[in-house]
């Protein structure tokens, strides 16, 4: 027996077909962290909306010892009902994991601002401060930071150096052919102040190349070097949890637990 089924109007059929094609062709959800190739060098760049993302700095575990490792921070957040979406070493530190320069966590200043030049990358002036405060963020040269926050510190701040990019210019001491090549990480702020870019090189690079990534690829007029050699990344959306030496300050993105 041949059964006859009521015919559906052509418009309904075409609409259903269009929906099916849309679902089939829909791109995967965008990741906050993505691979970027610049000047034939691989990087990973994580971009976050300053106004809507919970970005914090962490140093000391509730037991009094440094967090030191991403997994320890992740487990502590989970016990409090949160999740760790992203983490990266957030500034230079001494052997005991104390911050080398200014460090402010949850409104409490734990280490003072250092304005003088000194040895090592930190003391290569101009250096600067990465800060977050009430839906705003900045990557600010050290003396300009001191003038801006003379009365009270922001909620979070970490001083490091050198400045990779300052008002659209590369640090004056960077050499295009600089022989010092290391894995490096840093942070830059978009020109409109709305997006923070955290970048890590996935191979060894010199300062000049790393700074140009921020200026010429990411378009950040100001960017700050966070550290090198120890640089590593935790990115949940990429399933990356890189092990390594114990860290000092950690910059992290916190979300509600799924």
mmCIF file of C-alpha atoms in Angstrom:
data_model
loop_
_atom_site.group_PDB
_atom_site.id
_atom_site.type_symbol
_atom_site.label_atom_id
_atom_site.label_comp_id
_atom_site.label_asym_id
_atom_site.label_seq_id
_atom_site.Cartn_x
_atom_site.Cartn_y
_atom_site.Cartn_z
ATOM 1 C CA UNK A 1 0.000 0.000 0.000
ATOM 2 C CA UNK A 2 1.242 3.464 -0.828
ATOM 3 C CA UNK A 3 0.672 6.009 1.902
ATOM 4 C CA UNK A 4 0.257 9.634 0.958
ATOM 5 C CA UNK A 5 1.555 12.157 3.459
ATOM 6 C CA UNK A 6 0.416 15.749 3.509
ATOM 7 C CA UNK A 7 2.836 17.956 1.646
ATOM 8 C CA UNK A 8 4.621 20.684 3.584
ATOM 9 C CA UNK A 9 4.652 24.160 2.120
ATOM 10 C CA UNK A 10 7.817 24.939 0.148
ATOM 11 C CA UNK A 11 8.709 27.832 2.465
ATOM 12 C CA UNK A 12 8.794 25.535 5.506
ATOM 13 C CA UNK A 13 10.979 23.023 3.691
ATOM 14 C CA UNK A 14 13.421 25.712 2.585
ATOM 15 C CA UNK A 15 13.538 27.169 6.094
ATOM 16 C CA UNK A 16 14.276 23.778 7.607
ATOM 17 C CA UNK A 17 17.019 23.195 5.036
ATOM 18 C CA UNK A 18 18.580 26.573 5.762
ATOM 19 C CA UNK A 19 18.536 25.876 9.506
ATOM 20 C CA UNK A 20 20.158 22.480 8.970
ATOM 21 C CA UNK A 21 22.897 24.032 6.853
ATOM 22 C CA UNK A 22 23.441 26.781 9.430
ATOM 23 C CA UNK A 23 23.859 24.240 12.227
ATOM 24 C CA UNK A 24 26.164 22.102 10.100
ATOM 25 C CA UNK A 25 28.320 25.077 9.100
ATOM 26 C CA UNK A 26 28.351 26.832 12.463
ATOM 27 C CA UNK A 27 31.969 27.411 13.554
ATOM 28 C CA UNK A 28 33.160 26.071 16.898
ATOM 29 C CA UNK A 29 32.919 28.385 19.891
ATOM 30 C CA UNK A 30 35.747 30.918 19.985
ATOM 31 C CA UNK A 31 38.475 30.385 22.540
ATOM 32 C CA UNK A 32 39.826 33.168 24.684
ATOM 33 C CA UNK A 33 43.294 31.748 23.979
ATOM 34 C CA UNK A 34 44.410 31.125 20.420
ATOM 35 C CA UNK A 35 47.604 30.304 18.535
ATOM 36 C CA UNK A 36 49.106 33.243 16.655
ATOM 37 C CA UNK A 37 52.002 33.175 14.217
ATOM 38 C CA UNK A 38 53.929 36.423 13.832
ATOM 39 C CA UNK A 39 57.139 36.761 11.837
ATOM 40 C CA UNK A 40 57.163 32.960 11.464
ATOM 41 C CA UNK A 41 57.227 32.575 15.263
ATOM 42 C CA UNK A 42 54.487 30.736 17.192
ATOM 43 C CA UNK A 43 52.759 32.419 20.122
ATOM 44 C CA UNK A 44 49.655 31.848 22.189
ATOM 45 C CA UNK A 45 47.565 34.951 22.827
ATOM 46 C CA UNK A 46 44.698 35.159 25.329
ATOM 47 C CA UNK A 47 42.321 38.115 24.990
ATOM 48 C CA UNK A 48 39.866 39.225 27.682
ATOM 49 C CA UNK A 49 37.269 41.955 27.946
ATOM 50 C CA UNK A 50 38.347 44.130 30.861
ATOM 51 C CA UNK A 51 34.815 45.107 31.897
ATOM 52 C CA UNK A 52 33.308 41.613 31.991
ATOM 53 C CA UNK A 53 36.197 39.312 32.980
ATOM 54 C CA UNK A 54 37.217 38.520 36.552
ATOM 55 C CA UNK A 55 40.991 38.993 36.315
ATOM 56 C CA UNK A 56 42.964 38.732 39.537
ATOM 57 C CA UNK A 57 46.483 38.396 40.907
ATOM 58 C CA UNK A 58 47.405 35.626 43.345
ATOM 59 C CA UNK A 59 50.532 35.042 45.380
ATOM 60 C CA UNK A 60 49.932 33.552 48.833
ATOM 61 C CA UNK A 61 47.857 30.439 49.553
ATOM 62 C CA UNK A 62 45.607 30.520 52.659
ATOM 63 C CA UNK A 63 48.184 28.312 54.407
ATOM 64 C CA UNK A 64 50.726 31.141 54.157
ATOM 65 C CA UNK A 65 52.970 29.606 51.490
ATOM 66 C CA UNK A 66 53.052 30.793 47.870
ATOM 67 C CA UNK A 67 50.655 29.131 45.460
ATOM 68 C CA UNK A 68 53.731 28.431 43.317
ATOM 69 C CA UNK A 69 51.871 26.142 40.870
ATOM 70 C CA UNK A 70 48.784 26.579 38.701
ATOM 71 C CA UNK A 71 47.260 23.321 39.944
ATOM 72 C CA UNK A 72 47.405 24.482 43.551
ATOM 73 C CA UNK A 73 45.590 27.683 42.641
ATOM 74 C CA UNK A 74 43.031 25.744 40.565
ATOM 75 C CA UNK A 75 42.296 23.333 43.432
ATOM 76 C CA UNK A 76 41.883 26.186 45.930
ATOM 77 C CA UNK A 77 39.460 28.008 43.639
ATOM 78 C CA UNK A 78 37.480 24.819 43.083
ATOM 79 C CA UNK A 79 37.100 24.333 46.829
ATOM 80 C CA UNK A 80 35.582 27.835 46.960
ATOM 81 C CA UNK A 81 33.126 27.146 44.109
ATOM 82 C CA UNK A 82 35.118 28.786 41.300
ATOM 83 C CA UNK A 83 37.041 27.604 38.262
ATOM 84 C CA UNK A 84 40.414 28.612 36.857
ATOM 85 C CA UNK A 85 40.061 29.568 33.177
ATOM 86 C CA UNK A 86 43.489 31.064 32.559
ATOM 87 C CA UNK A 87 46.742 31.621 34.416
ATOM 88 C CA UNK A 88 50.213 32.893 33.657
ATOM 89 C CA UNK A 89 53.166 34.002 35.742
ATOM 90 C CA UNK A 90 52.326 37.566 36.648
ATOM 91 C CA UNK A 91 55.614 39.283 37.430
ATOM 92 C CA UNK A 92 59.165 38.809 38.619
ATOM 93 C CA UNK A 93 59.985 37.449 42.058
ATOM 94 C CA UNK A 94 62.748 36.750 44.561
ATOM 95 C CA UNK A 95 63.959 33.272 45.526
ATOM 96 C CA UNK A 96 61.329 33.120 48.276
ATOM 97 C CA UNK A 97 58.648 33.977 45.628
ATOM 98 C CA UNK A 98 58.047 37.517 46.924
ATOM 99 C CA UNK A 99 57.422 40.081 44.199
ATOM 100 C CA UNK A 100 60.487 42.067 43.114
ATOM 101 C CA UNK A 101 58.590 45.344 42.679
ATOM 102 C CA UNK A 102 55.175 46.715 43.547
ATOM 103 C CA UNK A 103 52.563 44.087 44.264
ATOM 104 C CA UNK A 104 48.952 44.770 45.257
ATOM 105 C CA UNK A 105 46.437 42.000 45.869
ATOM 106 C CA UNK A 106 42.783 42.655 46.635
ATOM 107 C CA UNK A 107 43.553 46.263 47.558
ATOM 108 C CA UNK A 108 46.423 45.427 49.920
ATOM 109 C CA UNK A 109 49.924 46.543 48.936
ATOM 110 C CA UNK A 110 52.356 43.757 49.812
ATOM 111 C CA UNK A 111 55.497 45.196 48.182
ATOM 112 C CA UNK A 112 56.453 48.819 47.378
ATOM 113 C CA UNK A 113 56.952 50.497 44.020
ATOM 114 C CA UNK A 114 60.582 50.558 42.827
ATOM 115 C CA UNK A 115 61.467 53.636 40.746
ATOM 116 C CA UNK A 116 65.241 53.280 40.441
ATOM 117 C CA UNK A 117 67.169 51.529 37.706
ATOM 118 C CA UNK A 118 68.833 48.277 38.646
ATOM 119 C CA UNK A 119 70.314 45.034 37.430
ATOM 120 C CA UNK A 120 68.452 42.554 35.275
ATOM 121 C CA UNK A 121 65.404 42.957 33.106
ATOM 122 C CA UNK A 122 63.277 44.444 35.893
ATOM 123 C CA UNK A 123 65.635 47.398 36.281
ATOM 124 C CA UNK A 124 65.816 48.160 32.540
ATOM 125 C CA UNK A 125 63.996 51.498 32.613
ATOM 126 C CA UNK A 126 61.407 52.391 31.598
ATOM 127 C CA UNK A 127 59.601 49.578 33.352
ATOM 128 C CA UNK A 128 55.968 49.592 34.364
ATOM 129 C CA UNK A 129 52.947 48.298 36.228
ATOM 130 C CA UNK A 130 50.085 46.102 35.109
ATOM 131 C CA UNK A 131 46.974 46.960 37.130
ATOM 132 C CA UNK A 132 43.258 46.122 37.392
ATOM 133 C CA UNK A 133 40.640 48.146 39.230
ATOM 134 C CA UNK A 134 36.842 48.096 39.083
ATOM 135 C CA UNK A 135 36.299 47.150 35.458
ATOM 136 C CA UNK A 136 39.306 49.119 34.229
ATOM 137 C CA UNK A 137 42.875 48.031 33.598
ATOM 138 C CA UNK A 138 46.167 49.540 32.566
ATOM 139 C CA UNK A 139 49.739 48.913 31.526
ATOM 140 C CA UNK A 140 51.416 52.052 32.815
ATOM 141 C CA UNK A 141 55.008 53.298 33.028
ATOM 142 C CA UNK A 142 56.208 53.296 36.649
ATOM 143 C CA UNK A 143 56.383 57.074 37.260
ATOM 144 C CA UNK A 144 53.046 57.630 35.537
ATOM 145 C CA UNK A 145 51.551 54.890 37.709
ATOM 146 C CA UNK A 146 52.892 56.585 40.862
ATOM 147 C CA UNK A 147 51.264 59.864 39.854
ATOM 148 C CA UNK A 148 47.940 58.240 39.002
ATOM 149 C CA UNK A 149 47.626 56.139 42.152
ATOM 150 C CA UNK A 150 49.237 58.497 44.619
ATOM 151 C CA UNK A 151 46.232 58.485 46.957
ATOM 152 C CA UNK A 152 45.249 54.818 46.934
ATOM 153 C CA UNK A 153 46.318 51.687 45.065
ATOM 154 C CA UNK A 154 44.117 49.836 42.568
ATOM 155 C CA UNK A 155 42.653 46.480 43.530
ATOM 156 C CA UNK A 156 45.428 44.533 41.793
ATOM 157 C CA UNK A 157 48.841 45.616 40.533
ATOM 158 C CA UNK A 158 52.125 43.973 39.596
ATOM 159 C CA UNK A 159 55.284 45.870 38.662
ATOM 160 C CA UNK A 160 57.639 44.316 36.137
ATOM 161 C CA UNK A 161 59.935 45.316 33.357
ATOM 162 C CA UNK A 162 60.952 46.387 30.920
ATOM 163 C CA UNK A 163 58.084 48.088 29.109
ATOM 164 C CA UNK A 164 57.867 46.294 25.777
ATOM 165 C CA UNK A 165 55.889 49.085 24.129
ATOM 166 C CA UNK A 166 55.429 52.603 25.528
ATOM 167 C CA UNK A 167 53.077 55.006 23.760
ATOM 168 C CA UNK A 168 53.471 53.066 20.535
ATOM 169 C CA UNK A 169 57.273 52.926 20.630
ATOM 170 C CA UNK A 170 59.456 49.913 21.341
ATOM 171 C CA UNK A 171 61.726 50.091 24.378
ATOM 172 C CA UNK A 172 64.824 52.089 23.319
ATOM 173 C CA UNK A 173 67.249 49.379 24.471
ATOM 174 C CA UNK A 174 65.798 46.627 22.272
ATOM 175 C CA UNK A 175 67.975 45.446 19.412
ATOM 176 C CA UNK A 176 66.443 43.742 16.396
ATOM 177 C CA UNK A 177 69.367 41.301 16.355
ATOM 178 C CA UNK A 178 69.562 40.888 20.120
ATOM 179 C CA UNK A 179 71.154 37.497 20.855
ATOM 180 C CA UNK A 180 69.288 36.808 24.114
ATOM 181 C CA UNK A 181 66.442 34.502 23.142
ATOM 182 C CA UNK A 182 64.141 32.962 25.724
ATOM 183 C CA UNK A 183 60.544 31.910 26.112
ATOM 184 C CA UNK A 184 58.799 35.084 27.278
ATOM 185 C CA UNK A 185 55.382 36.287 28.401
ATOM 186 C CA UNK A 186 53.784 39.701 28.748
ATOM 187 C CA UNK A 187 50.606 41.767 28.792
ATOM 188 C CA UNK A 188 49.285 44.610 26.658
ATOM 189 C CA UNK A 189 46.171 46.770 26.605
ATOM 190 C CA UNK A 190 44.217 47.690 23.481
ATOM 191 C CA UNK A 191 44.133 51.325 22.418
ATOM 192 C CA UNK A 192 40.513 51.701 23.543
ATOM 193 C CA UNK A 193 41.303 50.228 26.964
ATOM 194 C CA UNK A 194 38.720 47.470 26.578
ATOM 195 C CA UNK A 195 40.828 44.368 25.928
ATOM 196 C CA UNK A 196 43.798 42.870 27.749
ATOM 197 C CA UNK A 197 46.100 40.654 25.717
ATOM 198 C CA UNK A 198 48.277 38.116 27.496
ATOM 199 C CA UNK A 199 50.873 36.550 25.208
ATOM 200 C CA UNK A 200 53.467 33.826 25.591
ATOM 201 C CA UNK A 201 56.006 32.757 23.014
ATOM 202 C CA UNK A 202 55.924 29.061 22.208
ATOM 203 C CA UNK A 203 59.596 29.172 21.293
ATOM 204 C CA UNK A 204 62.567 31.326 22.284
ATOM 205 C CA UNK A 205 62.447 34.969 21.098
ATOM 206 C CA UNK A 206 64.368 38.163 21.790
ATOM 207 C CA UNK A 207 62.847 41.287 23.314
ATOM 208 C CA UNK A 208 62.555 43.136 20.010
ATOM 209 C CA UNK A 209 60.530 40.376 18.344
ATOM 210 C CA UNK A 210 58.315 39.924 21.385
ATOM 211 C CA UNK A 211 57.612 43.652 21.642
ATOM 212 C CA UNK A 212 56.715 43.842 17.953
ATOM 213 C CA UNK A 213 54.095 41.137 18.471
ATOM 214 C CA UNK A 214 52.258 43.507 20.829
ATOM 215 C CA UNK A 215 52.717 46.652 18.766
ATOM 216 C CA UNK A 216 52.404 45.384 15.202
ATOM 217 C CA UNK A 217 50.177 42.303 15.529
ATOM 218 C CA UNK A 218 48.005 43.017 18.571
ATOM 219 C CA UNK A 219 47.965 46.800 18.206
ATOM 220 C CA UNK A 220 48.631 47.596 21.857
ATOM 221 C CA UNK A 221 50.202 51.036 22.406
ATOM 222 C CA UNK A 222 51.483 49.894 25.815
ATOM 223 C CA UNK A 223 52.751 46.455 26.769
ATOM 224 C CA UNK A 224 54.778 45.085 29.671
ATOM 225 C CA UNK A 225 57.209 42.203 29.959
ATOM 226 C CA UNK A 226 56.195 39.868 32.776
ATOM 227 C CA UNK A 227 59.000 37.294 32.756
ATOM 228 C CA UNK A 228 61.048 34.810 30.784
ATOM 229 C CA UNK A 229 62.500 31.304 31.098
ATOM 230 C CA UNK A 230 59.922 30.408 33.792
ATOM 231 C CA UNK A 231 57.094 31.579 31.501
ATOM 232 C CA UNK A 232 54.243 29.136 31.147
ATOM 233 C CA UNK A 233 50.501 28.989 30.560
ATOM 234 C CA UNK A 234 47.319 27.488 31.969
ATOM 235 C CA UNK A 235 44.456 27.720 29.471
ATOM 236 C CA UNK A 236 41.415 25.583 30.203
ATOM 237 C CA UNK A 237 39.864 26.167 26.776
ATOM 238 C CA UNK A 238 43.014 24.814 25.111
ATOM 239 C CA UNK A 239 43.475 22.059 27.716
ATOM 240 C CA UNK A 240 46.946 23.420 28.467
ATOM 241 C CA UNK A 241 48.392 23.125 31.946
ATOM 242 C CA UNK A 242 52.124 23.600 31.638
ATOM 243 C CA UNK A 243 54.311 22.369 34.512
ATOM 244 C CA UNK A 244 57.504 24.056 35.595
ATOM 245 C CA UNK A 245 59.410 25.797 38.361
ATOM 246 C CA UNK A 246 57.562 27.313 41.300
ATOM 247 C CA UNK A 247 56.205 30.782 40.555
ATOM 248 C CA UNK A 248 55.697 34.026 42.449
ATOM 249 C CA UNK A 249 52.772 36.247 41.406
ATOM 250 C CA UNK A 250 50.212 34.582 39.152
ATOM 251 C CA UNK A 251 47.710 36.460 36.986
ATOM 252 C CA UNK A 252 44.502 34.482 36.516
ATOM 253 C CA UNK A 253 40.996 34.577 35.095
ATOM 254 C CA UNK A 254 38.405 33.235 37.518
ATOM 255 C CA UNK A 255 34.931 31.989 36.542
ATOM 256 C CA UNK A 256 32.051 30.335 38.319
ATOM 257 C CA UNK A 257 32.379 26.573 38.584
ATOM 258 C CA UNK A 258 30.540 24.736 35.777
#
